[in-house]
mmCIF file of C-alpha atoms (C1' of nucleotides) in Angstrom:
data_model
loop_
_atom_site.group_PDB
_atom_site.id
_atom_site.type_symbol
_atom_site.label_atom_id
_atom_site.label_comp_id
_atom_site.label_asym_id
_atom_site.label_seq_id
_atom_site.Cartn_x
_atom_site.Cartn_y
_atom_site.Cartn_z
ATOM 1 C CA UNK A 165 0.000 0.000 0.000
ATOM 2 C CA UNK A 166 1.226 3.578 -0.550
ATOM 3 C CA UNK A 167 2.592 5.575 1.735
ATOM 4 C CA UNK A 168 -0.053 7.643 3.254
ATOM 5 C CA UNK A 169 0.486 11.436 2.809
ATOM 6 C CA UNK A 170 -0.917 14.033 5.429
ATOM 7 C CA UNK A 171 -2.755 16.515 2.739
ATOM 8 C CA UNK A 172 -5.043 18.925 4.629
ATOM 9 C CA UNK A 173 -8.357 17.660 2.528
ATOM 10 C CA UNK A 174 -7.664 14.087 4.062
ATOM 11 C CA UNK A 175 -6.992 15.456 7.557
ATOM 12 C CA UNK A 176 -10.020 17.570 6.921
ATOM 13 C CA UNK A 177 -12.291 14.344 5.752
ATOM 14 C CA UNK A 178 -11.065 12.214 8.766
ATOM 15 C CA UNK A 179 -12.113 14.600 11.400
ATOM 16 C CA UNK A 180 -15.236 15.935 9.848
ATOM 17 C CA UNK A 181 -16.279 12.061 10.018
ATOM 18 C CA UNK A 182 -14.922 12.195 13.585
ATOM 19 C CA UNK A 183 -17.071 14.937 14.541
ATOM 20 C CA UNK A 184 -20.535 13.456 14.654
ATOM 21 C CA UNK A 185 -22.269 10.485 15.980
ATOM 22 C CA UNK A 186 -24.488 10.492 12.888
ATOM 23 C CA UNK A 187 -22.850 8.046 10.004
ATOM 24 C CA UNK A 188 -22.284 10.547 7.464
ATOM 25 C CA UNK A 189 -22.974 10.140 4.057
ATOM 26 C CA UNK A 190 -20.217 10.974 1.617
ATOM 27 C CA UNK A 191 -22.062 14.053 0.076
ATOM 28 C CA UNK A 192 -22.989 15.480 4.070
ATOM 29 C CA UNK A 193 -19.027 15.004 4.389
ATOM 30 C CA UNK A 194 -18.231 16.550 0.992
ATOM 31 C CA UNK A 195 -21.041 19.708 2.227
ATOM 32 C CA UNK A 196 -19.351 20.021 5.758
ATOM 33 C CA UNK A 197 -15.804 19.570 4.614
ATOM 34 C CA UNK A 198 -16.533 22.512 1.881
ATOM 35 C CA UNK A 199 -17.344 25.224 4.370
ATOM 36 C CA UNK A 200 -13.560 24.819 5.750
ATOM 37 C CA UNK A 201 -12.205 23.935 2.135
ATOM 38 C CA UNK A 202 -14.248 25.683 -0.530
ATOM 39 C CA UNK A 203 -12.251 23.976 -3.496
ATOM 40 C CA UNK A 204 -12.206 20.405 -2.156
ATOM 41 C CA UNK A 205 -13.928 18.002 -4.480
ATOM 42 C CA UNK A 206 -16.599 15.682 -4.008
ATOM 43 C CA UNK A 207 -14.200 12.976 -5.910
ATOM 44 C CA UNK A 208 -11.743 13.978 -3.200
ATOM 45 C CA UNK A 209 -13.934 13.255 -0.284
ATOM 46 C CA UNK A 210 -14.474 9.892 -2.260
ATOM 47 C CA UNK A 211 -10.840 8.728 -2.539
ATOM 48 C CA UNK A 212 -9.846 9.892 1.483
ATOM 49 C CA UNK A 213 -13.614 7.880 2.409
ATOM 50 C CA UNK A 214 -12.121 5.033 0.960
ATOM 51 C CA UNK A 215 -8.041 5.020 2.090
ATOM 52 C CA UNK A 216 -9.092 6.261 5.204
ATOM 53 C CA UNK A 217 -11.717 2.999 5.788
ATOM 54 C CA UNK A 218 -8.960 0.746 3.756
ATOM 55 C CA UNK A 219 -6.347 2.034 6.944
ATOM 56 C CA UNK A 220 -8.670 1.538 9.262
ATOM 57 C CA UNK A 221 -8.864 5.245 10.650
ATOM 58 C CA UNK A 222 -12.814 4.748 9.972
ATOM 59 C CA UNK A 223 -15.393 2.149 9.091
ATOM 60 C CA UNK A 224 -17.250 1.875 6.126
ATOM 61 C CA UNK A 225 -21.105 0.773 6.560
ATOM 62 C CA UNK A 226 -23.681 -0.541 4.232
ATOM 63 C CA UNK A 227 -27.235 -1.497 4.292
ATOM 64 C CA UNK A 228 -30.718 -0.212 4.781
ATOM 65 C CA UNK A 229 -30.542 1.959 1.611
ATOM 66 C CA UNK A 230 -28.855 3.301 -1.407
ATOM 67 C CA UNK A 231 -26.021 5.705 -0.052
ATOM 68 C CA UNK A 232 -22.708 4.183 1.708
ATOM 69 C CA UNK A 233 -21.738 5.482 5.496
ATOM 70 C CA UNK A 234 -19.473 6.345 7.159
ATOM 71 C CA UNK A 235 -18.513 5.774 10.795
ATOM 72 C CA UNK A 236 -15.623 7.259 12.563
ATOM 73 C CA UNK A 237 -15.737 4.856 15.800
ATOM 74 C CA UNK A 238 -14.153 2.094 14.686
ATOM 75 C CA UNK A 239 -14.679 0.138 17.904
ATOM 76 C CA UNK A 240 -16.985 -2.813 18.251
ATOM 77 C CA UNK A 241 -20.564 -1.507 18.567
ATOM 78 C CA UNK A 242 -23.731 -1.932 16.482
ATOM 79 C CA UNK A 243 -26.505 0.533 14.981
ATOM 80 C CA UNK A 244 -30.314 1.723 14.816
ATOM 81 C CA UNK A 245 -31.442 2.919 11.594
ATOM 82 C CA UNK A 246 -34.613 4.863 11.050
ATOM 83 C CA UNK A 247 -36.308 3.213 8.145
ATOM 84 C CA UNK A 248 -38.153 6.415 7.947
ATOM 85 C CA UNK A 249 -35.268 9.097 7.097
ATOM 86 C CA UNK A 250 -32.156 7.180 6.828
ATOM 87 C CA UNK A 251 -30.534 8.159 10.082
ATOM 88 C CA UNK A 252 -28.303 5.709 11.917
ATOM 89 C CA UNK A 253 -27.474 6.072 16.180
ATOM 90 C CA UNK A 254 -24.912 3.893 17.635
ATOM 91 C CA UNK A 255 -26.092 1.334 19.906
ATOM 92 C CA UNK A 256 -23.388 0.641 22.966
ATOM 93 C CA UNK A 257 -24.706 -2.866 23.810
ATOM 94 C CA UNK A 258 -22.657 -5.753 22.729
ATOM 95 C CA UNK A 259 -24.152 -9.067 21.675
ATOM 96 C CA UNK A 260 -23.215 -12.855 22.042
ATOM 97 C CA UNK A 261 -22.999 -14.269 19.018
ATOM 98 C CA UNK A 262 -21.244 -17.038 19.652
ATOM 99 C CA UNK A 263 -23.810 -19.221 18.325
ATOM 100 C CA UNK A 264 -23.540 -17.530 14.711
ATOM 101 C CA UNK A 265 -20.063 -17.980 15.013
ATOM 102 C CA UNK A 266 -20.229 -21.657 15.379
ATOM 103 C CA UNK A 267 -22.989 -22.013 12.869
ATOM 104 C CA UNK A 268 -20.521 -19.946 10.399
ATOM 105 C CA UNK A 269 -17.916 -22.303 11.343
ATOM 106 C CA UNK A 270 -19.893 -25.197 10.981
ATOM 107 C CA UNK A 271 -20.082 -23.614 7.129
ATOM 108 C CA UNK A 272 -16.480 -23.846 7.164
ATOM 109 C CA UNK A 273 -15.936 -19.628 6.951
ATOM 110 C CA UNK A 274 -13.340 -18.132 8.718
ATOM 111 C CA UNK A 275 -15.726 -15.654 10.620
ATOM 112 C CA UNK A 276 -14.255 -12.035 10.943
ATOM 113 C CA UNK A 277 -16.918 -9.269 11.757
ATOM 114 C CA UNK A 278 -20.219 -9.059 12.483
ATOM 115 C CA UNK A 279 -22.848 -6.656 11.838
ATOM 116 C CA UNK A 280 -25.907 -5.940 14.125
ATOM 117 C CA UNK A 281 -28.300 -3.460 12.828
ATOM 118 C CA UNK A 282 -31.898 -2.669 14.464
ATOM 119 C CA UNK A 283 -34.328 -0.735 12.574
ATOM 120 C CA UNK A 284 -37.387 1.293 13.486
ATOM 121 C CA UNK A 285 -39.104 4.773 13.397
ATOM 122 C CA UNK A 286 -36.945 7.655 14.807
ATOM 123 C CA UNK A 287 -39.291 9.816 16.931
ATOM 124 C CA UNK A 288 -39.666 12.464 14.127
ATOM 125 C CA UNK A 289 -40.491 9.838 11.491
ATOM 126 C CA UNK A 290 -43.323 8.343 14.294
ATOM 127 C CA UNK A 291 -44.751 11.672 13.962
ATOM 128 C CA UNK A 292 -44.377 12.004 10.395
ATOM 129 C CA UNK A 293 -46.223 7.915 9.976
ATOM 130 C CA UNK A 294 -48.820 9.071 12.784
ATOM 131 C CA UNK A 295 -50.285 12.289 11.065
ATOM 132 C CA UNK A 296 -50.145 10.339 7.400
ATOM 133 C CA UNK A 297 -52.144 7.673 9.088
ATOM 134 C CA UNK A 298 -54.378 9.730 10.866
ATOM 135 C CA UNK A 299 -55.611 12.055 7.815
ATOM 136 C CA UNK A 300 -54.964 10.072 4.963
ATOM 137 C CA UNK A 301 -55.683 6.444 5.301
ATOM 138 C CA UNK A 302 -51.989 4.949 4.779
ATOM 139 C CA UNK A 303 -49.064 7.184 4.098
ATOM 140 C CA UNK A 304 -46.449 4.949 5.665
ATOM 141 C CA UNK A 305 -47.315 1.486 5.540
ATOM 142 C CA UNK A 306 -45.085 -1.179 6.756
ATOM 143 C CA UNK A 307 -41.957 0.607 6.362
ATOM 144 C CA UNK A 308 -39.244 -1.483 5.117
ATOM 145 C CA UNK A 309 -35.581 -0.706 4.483
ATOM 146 C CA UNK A 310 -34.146 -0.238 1.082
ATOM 147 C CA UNK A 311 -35.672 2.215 -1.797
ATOM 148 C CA UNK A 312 -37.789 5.880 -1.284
ATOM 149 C CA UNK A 313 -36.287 6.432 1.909
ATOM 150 C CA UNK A 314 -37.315 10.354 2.883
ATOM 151 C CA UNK A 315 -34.726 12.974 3.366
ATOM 152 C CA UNK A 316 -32.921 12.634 6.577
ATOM 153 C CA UNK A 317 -33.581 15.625 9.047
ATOM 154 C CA UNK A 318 -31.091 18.407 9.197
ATOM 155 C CA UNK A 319 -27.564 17.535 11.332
ATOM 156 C CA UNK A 320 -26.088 20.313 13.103
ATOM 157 C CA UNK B 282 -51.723 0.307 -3.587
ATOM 158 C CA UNK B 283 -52.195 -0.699 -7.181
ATOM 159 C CA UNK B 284 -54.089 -4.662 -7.254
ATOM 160 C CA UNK B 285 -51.474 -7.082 -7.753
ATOM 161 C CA UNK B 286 -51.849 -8.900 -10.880
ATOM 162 C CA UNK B 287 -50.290 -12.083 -12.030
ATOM 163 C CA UNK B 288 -48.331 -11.982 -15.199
ATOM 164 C CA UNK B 289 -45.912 -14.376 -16.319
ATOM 165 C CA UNK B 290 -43.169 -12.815 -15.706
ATOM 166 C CA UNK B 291 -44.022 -12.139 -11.908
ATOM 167 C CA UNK B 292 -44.639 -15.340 -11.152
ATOM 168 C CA UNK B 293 -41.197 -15.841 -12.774
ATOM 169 C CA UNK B 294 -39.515 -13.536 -11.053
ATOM 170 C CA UNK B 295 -40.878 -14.758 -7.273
ATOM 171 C CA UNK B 296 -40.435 -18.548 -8.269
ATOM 172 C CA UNK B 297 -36.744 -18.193 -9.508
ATOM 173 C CA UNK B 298 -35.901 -15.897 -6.099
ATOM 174 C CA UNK B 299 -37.409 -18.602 -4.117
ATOM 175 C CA UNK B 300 -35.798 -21.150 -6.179
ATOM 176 C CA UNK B 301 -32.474 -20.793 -4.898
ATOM 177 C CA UNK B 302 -30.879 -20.351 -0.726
ATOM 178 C CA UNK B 303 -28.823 -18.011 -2.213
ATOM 179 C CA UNK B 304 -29.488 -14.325 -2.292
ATOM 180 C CA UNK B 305 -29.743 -13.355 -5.674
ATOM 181 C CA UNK B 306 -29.037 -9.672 -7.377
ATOM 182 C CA UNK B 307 -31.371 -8.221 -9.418
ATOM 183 C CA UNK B 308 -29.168 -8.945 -12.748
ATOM 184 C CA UNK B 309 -28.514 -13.163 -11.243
ATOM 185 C CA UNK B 310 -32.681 -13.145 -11.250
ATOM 186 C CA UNK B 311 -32.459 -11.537 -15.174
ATOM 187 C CA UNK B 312 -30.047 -13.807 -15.972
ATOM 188 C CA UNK B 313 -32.189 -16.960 -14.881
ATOM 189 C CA UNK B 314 -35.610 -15.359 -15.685
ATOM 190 C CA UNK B 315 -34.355 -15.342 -19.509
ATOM 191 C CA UNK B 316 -33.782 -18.862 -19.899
ATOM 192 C CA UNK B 317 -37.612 -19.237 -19.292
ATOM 193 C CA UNK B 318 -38.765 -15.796 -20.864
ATOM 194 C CA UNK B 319 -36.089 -14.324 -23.056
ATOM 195 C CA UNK B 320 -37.742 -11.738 -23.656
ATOM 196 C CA UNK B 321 -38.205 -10.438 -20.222
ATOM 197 C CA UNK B 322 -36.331 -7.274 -19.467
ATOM 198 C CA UNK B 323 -34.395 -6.115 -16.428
ATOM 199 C CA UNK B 324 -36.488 -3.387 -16.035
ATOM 200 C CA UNK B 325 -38.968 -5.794 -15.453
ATOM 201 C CA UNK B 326 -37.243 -7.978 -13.302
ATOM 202 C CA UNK B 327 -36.327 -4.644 -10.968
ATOM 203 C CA UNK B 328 -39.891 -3.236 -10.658
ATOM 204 C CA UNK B 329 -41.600 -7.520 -9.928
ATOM 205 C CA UNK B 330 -38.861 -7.455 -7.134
ATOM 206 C CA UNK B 331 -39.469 -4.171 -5.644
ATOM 207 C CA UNK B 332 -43.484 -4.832 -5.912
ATOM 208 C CA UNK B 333 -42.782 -8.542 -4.705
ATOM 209 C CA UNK B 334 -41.100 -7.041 -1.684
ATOM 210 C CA UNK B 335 -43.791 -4.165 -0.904
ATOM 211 C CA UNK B 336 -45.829 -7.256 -0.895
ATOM 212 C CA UNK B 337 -43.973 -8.291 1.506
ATOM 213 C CA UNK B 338 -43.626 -12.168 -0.285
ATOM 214 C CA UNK B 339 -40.036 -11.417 -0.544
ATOM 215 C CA UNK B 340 -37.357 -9.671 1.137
ATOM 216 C CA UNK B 341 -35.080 -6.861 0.416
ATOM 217 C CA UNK B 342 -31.499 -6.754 1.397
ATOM 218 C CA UNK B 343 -28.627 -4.489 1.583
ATOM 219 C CA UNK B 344 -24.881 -4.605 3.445
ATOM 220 C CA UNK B 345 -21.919 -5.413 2.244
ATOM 221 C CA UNK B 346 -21.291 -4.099 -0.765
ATOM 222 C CA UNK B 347 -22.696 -2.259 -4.357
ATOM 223 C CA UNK B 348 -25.650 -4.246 -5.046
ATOM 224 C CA UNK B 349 -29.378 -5.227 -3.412
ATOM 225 C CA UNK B 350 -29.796 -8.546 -2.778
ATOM 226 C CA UNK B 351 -33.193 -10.242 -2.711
ATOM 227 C CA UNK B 352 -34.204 -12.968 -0.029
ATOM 228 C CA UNK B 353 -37.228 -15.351 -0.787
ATOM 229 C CA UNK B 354 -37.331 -16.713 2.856
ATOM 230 C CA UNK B 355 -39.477 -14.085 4.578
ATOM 231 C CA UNK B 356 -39.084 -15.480 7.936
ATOM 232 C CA UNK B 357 -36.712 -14.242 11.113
ATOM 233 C CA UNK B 358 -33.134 -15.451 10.061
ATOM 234 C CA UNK B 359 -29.777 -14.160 10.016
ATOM 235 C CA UNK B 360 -26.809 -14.247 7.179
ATOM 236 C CA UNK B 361 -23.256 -15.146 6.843
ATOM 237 C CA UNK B 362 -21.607 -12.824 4.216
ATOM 238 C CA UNK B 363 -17.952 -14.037 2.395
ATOM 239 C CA UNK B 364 -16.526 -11.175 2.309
ATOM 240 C CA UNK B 365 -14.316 -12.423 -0.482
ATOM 241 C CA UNK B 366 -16.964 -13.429 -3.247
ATOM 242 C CA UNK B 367 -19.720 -11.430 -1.741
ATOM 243 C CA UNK B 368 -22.211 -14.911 -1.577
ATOM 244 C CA UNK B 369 -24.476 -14.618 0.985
ATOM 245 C CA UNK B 370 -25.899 -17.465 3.100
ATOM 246 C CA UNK B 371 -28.529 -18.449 5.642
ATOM 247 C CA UNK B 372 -27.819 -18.866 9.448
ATOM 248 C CA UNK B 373 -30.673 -20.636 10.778
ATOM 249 C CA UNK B 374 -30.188 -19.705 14.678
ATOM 250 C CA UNK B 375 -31.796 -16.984 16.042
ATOM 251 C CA UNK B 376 -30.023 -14.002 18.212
ATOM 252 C CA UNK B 377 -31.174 -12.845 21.534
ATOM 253 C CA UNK B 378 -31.198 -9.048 20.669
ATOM 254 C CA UNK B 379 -33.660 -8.044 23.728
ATOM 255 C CA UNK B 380 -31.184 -5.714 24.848
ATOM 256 C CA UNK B 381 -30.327 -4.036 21.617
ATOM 257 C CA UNK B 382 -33.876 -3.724 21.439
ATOM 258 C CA UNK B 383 -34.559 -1.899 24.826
ATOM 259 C CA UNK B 384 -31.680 0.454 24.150
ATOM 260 C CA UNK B 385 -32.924 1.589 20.930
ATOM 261 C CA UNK B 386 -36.668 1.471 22.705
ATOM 262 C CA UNK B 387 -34.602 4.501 24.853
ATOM 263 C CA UNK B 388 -33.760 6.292 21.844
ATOM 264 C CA UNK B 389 -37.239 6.289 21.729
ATOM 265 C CA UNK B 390 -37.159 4.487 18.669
ATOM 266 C CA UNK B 391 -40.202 2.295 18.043
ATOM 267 C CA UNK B 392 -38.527 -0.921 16.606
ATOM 268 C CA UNK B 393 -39.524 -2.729 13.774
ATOM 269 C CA UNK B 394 -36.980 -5.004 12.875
ATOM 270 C CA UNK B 395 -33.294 -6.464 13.010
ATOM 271 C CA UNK B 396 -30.592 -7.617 10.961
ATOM 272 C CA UNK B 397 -28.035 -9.880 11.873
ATOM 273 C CA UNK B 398 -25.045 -10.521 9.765
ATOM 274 C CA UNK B 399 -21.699 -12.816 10.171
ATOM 275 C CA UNK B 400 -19.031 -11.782 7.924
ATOM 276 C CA UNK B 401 -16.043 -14.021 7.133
ATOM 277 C CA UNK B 402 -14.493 -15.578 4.013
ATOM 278 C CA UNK B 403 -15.692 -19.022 2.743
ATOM 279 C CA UNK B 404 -13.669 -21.800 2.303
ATOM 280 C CA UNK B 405 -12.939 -21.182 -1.892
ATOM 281 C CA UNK B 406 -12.394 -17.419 -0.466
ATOM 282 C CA UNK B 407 -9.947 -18.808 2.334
ATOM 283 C CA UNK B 408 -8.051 -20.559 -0.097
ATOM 284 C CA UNK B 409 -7.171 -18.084 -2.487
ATOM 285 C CA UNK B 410 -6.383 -15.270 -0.155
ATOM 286 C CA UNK B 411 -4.201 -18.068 1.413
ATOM 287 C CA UNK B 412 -2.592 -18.717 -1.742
ATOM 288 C CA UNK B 413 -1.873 -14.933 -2.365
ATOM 289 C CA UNK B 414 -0.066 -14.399 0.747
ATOM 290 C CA UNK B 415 1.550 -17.301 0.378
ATOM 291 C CA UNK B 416 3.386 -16.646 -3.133
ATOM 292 C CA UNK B 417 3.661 -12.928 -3.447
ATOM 293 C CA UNK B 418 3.651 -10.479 0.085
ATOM 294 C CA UNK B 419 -0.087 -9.300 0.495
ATOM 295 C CA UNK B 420 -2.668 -10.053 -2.497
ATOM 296 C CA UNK B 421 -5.707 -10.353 0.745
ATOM 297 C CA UNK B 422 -4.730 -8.384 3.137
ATOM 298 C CA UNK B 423 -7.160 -7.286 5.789
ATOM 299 C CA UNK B 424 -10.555 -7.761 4.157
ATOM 300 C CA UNK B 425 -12.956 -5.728 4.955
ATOM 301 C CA UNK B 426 -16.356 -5.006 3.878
ATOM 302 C CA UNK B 427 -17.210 -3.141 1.032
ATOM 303 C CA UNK B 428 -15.267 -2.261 -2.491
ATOM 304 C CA UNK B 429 -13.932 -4.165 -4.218
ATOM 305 C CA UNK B 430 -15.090 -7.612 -4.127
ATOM 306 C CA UNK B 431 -14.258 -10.619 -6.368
ATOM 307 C CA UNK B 432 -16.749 -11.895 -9.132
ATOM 308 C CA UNK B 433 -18.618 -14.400 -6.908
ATOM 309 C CA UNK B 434 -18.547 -18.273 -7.699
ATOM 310 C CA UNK B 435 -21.345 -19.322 -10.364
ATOM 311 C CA UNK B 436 -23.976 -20.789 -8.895
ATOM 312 C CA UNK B 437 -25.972 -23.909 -10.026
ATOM 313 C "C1'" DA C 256 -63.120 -1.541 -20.776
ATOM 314 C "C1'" DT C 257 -59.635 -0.167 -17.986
ATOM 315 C "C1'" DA C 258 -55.955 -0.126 -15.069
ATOM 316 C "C1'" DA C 259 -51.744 -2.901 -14.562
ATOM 317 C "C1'" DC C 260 -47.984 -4.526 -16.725
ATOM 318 C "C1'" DT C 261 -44.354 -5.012 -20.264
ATOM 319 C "C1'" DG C 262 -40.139 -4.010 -23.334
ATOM 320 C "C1'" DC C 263 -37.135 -0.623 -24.763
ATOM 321 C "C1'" DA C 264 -34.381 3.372 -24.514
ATOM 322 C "C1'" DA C 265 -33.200 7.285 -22.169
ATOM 323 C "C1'" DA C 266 -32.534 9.279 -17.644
ATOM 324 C "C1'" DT C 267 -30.771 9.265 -12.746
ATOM 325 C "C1'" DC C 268 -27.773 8.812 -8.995
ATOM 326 C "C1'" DA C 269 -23.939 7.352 -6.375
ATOM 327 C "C1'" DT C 270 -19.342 6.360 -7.079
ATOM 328 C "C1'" DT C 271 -15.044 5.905 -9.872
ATOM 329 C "C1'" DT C 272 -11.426 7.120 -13.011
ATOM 330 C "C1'" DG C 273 -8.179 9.597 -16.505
ATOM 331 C "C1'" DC C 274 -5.500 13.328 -16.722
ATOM 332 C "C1'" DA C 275 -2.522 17.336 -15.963
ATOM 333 C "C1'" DG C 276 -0.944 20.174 -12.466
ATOM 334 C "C1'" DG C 277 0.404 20.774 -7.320
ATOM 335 C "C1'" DG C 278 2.457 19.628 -2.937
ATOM 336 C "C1'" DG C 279 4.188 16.551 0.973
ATOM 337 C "C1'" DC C 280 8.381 14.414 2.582
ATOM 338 C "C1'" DG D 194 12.901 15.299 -6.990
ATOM 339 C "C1'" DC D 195 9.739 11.721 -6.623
ATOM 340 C "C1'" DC D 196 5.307 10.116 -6.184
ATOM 341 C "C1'" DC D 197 1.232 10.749 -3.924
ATOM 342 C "C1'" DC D 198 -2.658 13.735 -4.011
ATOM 343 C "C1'" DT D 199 -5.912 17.140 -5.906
ATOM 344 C "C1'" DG D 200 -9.636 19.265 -8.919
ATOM 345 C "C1'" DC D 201 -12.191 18.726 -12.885
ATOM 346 C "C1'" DA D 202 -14.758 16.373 -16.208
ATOM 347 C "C1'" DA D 203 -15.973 12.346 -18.285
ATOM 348 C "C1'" DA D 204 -16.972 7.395 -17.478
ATOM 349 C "C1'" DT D 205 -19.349 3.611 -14.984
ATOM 350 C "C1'" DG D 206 -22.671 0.701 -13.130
ATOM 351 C "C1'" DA D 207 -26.776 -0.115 -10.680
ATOM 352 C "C1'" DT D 208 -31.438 1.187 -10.663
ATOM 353 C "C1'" DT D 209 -35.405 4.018 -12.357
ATOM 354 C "C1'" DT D 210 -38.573 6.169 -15.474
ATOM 355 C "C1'" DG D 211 -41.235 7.854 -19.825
ATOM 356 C "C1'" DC D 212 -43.691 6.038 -23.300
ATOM 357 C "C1'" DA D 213 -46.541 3.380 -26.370
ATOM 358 C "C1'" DG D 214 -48.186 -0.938 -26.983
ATOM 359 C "C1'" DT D 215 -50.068 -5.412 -24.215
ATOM 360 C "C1'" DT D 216 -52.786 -8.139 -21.172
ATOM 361 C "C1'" DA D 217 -55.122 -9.621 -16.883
ATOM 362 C "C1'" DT D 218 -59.402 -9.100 -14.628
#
DNA sequence: ATAACTGCAAATCATTTGCAGGGGC
DNA sequence: GCCCCTGCAAATGATTTGCAGTTAT
């Protein structure tokens, strides 16, 4: 691998990533990162996203929906995502998963990672299901993760 | 929602996603669809799996990498992920996640659902990052999720 | 009859890449 | 000075959509 170089976009990237318990999206890094760096590119953001995950400075995370996240603790935790907007909270807890491991075993992989992810209604997106329901007849039927996700709420 | 009708090439599309324990992409479910129906397009194919899922008679997934992956076993189960080839498989043992449950319950998140992956490398996977490392430096190193994965193995 | 559904081609959207210049070390 | 890194624009690849012609009910 190359030698990693310390430019001031990619010091920029990492710690706008490290600044927020959210799991940005490349483009909300890209917007942030801009208001410090007015030139840097969204390609940029792209390439540091990616050597930053591949050196292990940050995670990479994928599921519930179309756009890849980013997470800068890189500890051992797992995630709630709000199938309404997109958003995605850390979750402290650890789980046993011994038995998966074994079954994975028992399937002859050589188990690495694991992934827990719980999914629900943020409190804003209750809100948002609750009115639909209540004046139309069904809005926001059995949510579901993947496609037409809504636009996530504003970050700070 | 629109009254599901049954075409041909819907009942295609649910019988060859059910047809297989793997978890098919969108273009795998083409591919097979066409031996039936060549005519059938992927257009097609993408808006029968995104009805079948509304539907709820399939499932949608995502994690792991670029593309959706489509589940026709509908009932609570978990996944073991190569990380290698990007094949997907069934665990058949259930989690305890009462606790992640009750923490995201005091997020005041009103939970819906959970997802449960083991990621690893499978045995083909095993051997050939084996093999790299073994004849040139580091041709596997650290695999993580995400970019970059191998074609996966054909299936049957 | 009529609303769903289909194939095809064009359109989107997130992400990646080629290239020429710039900047760490 | 060397090579990695950047911005820009064009390229990709997965998924979606507009449209005009079918087809299920």
């Amino acid at each position: 691998m190359d030698r990693l170089r310390r430019t001031r976009q990619r010091e920029l990237v990492l710690e706008v990533v490290r600044s927020t318990m959210d799991h940005p999206t490349a483009d909300w890094v890209h917007r942030q990162a801009r208001r410090r760096l007015p030139r840097i590119s969204l390609a940029t953001v792209y390439r540091n996203l990616k050597r930053l995950a591949a050196e292990g400075l940050i995670r990479e995370m994928h599921a519930g929906g179309q756009g890849t996240r980013f997470d800068g603790n890189t500890g051992e935790h797992h995630h709630v995502r709000c199938l309404g907007c997109g958003r995605v909270n850390d979750l402290p807890l650890s789980v046993d998963t011994r038995r998966e491991e074994a079954a994975a075993r028992a399937l002859n992989f050589r188990v690495l990672g694991q992934q827990v992810e719980i999914q629900g209604l943020c409190p804003q997106c209750q809100d948002a299901a609750d009115d639909a329901n209540r004046n139309n007849s069904r809005q926001f039927p059995r949510p579901r993760p993947g496609r037409g996700q809504a636009k996530e709420h504003d970050r700070t």
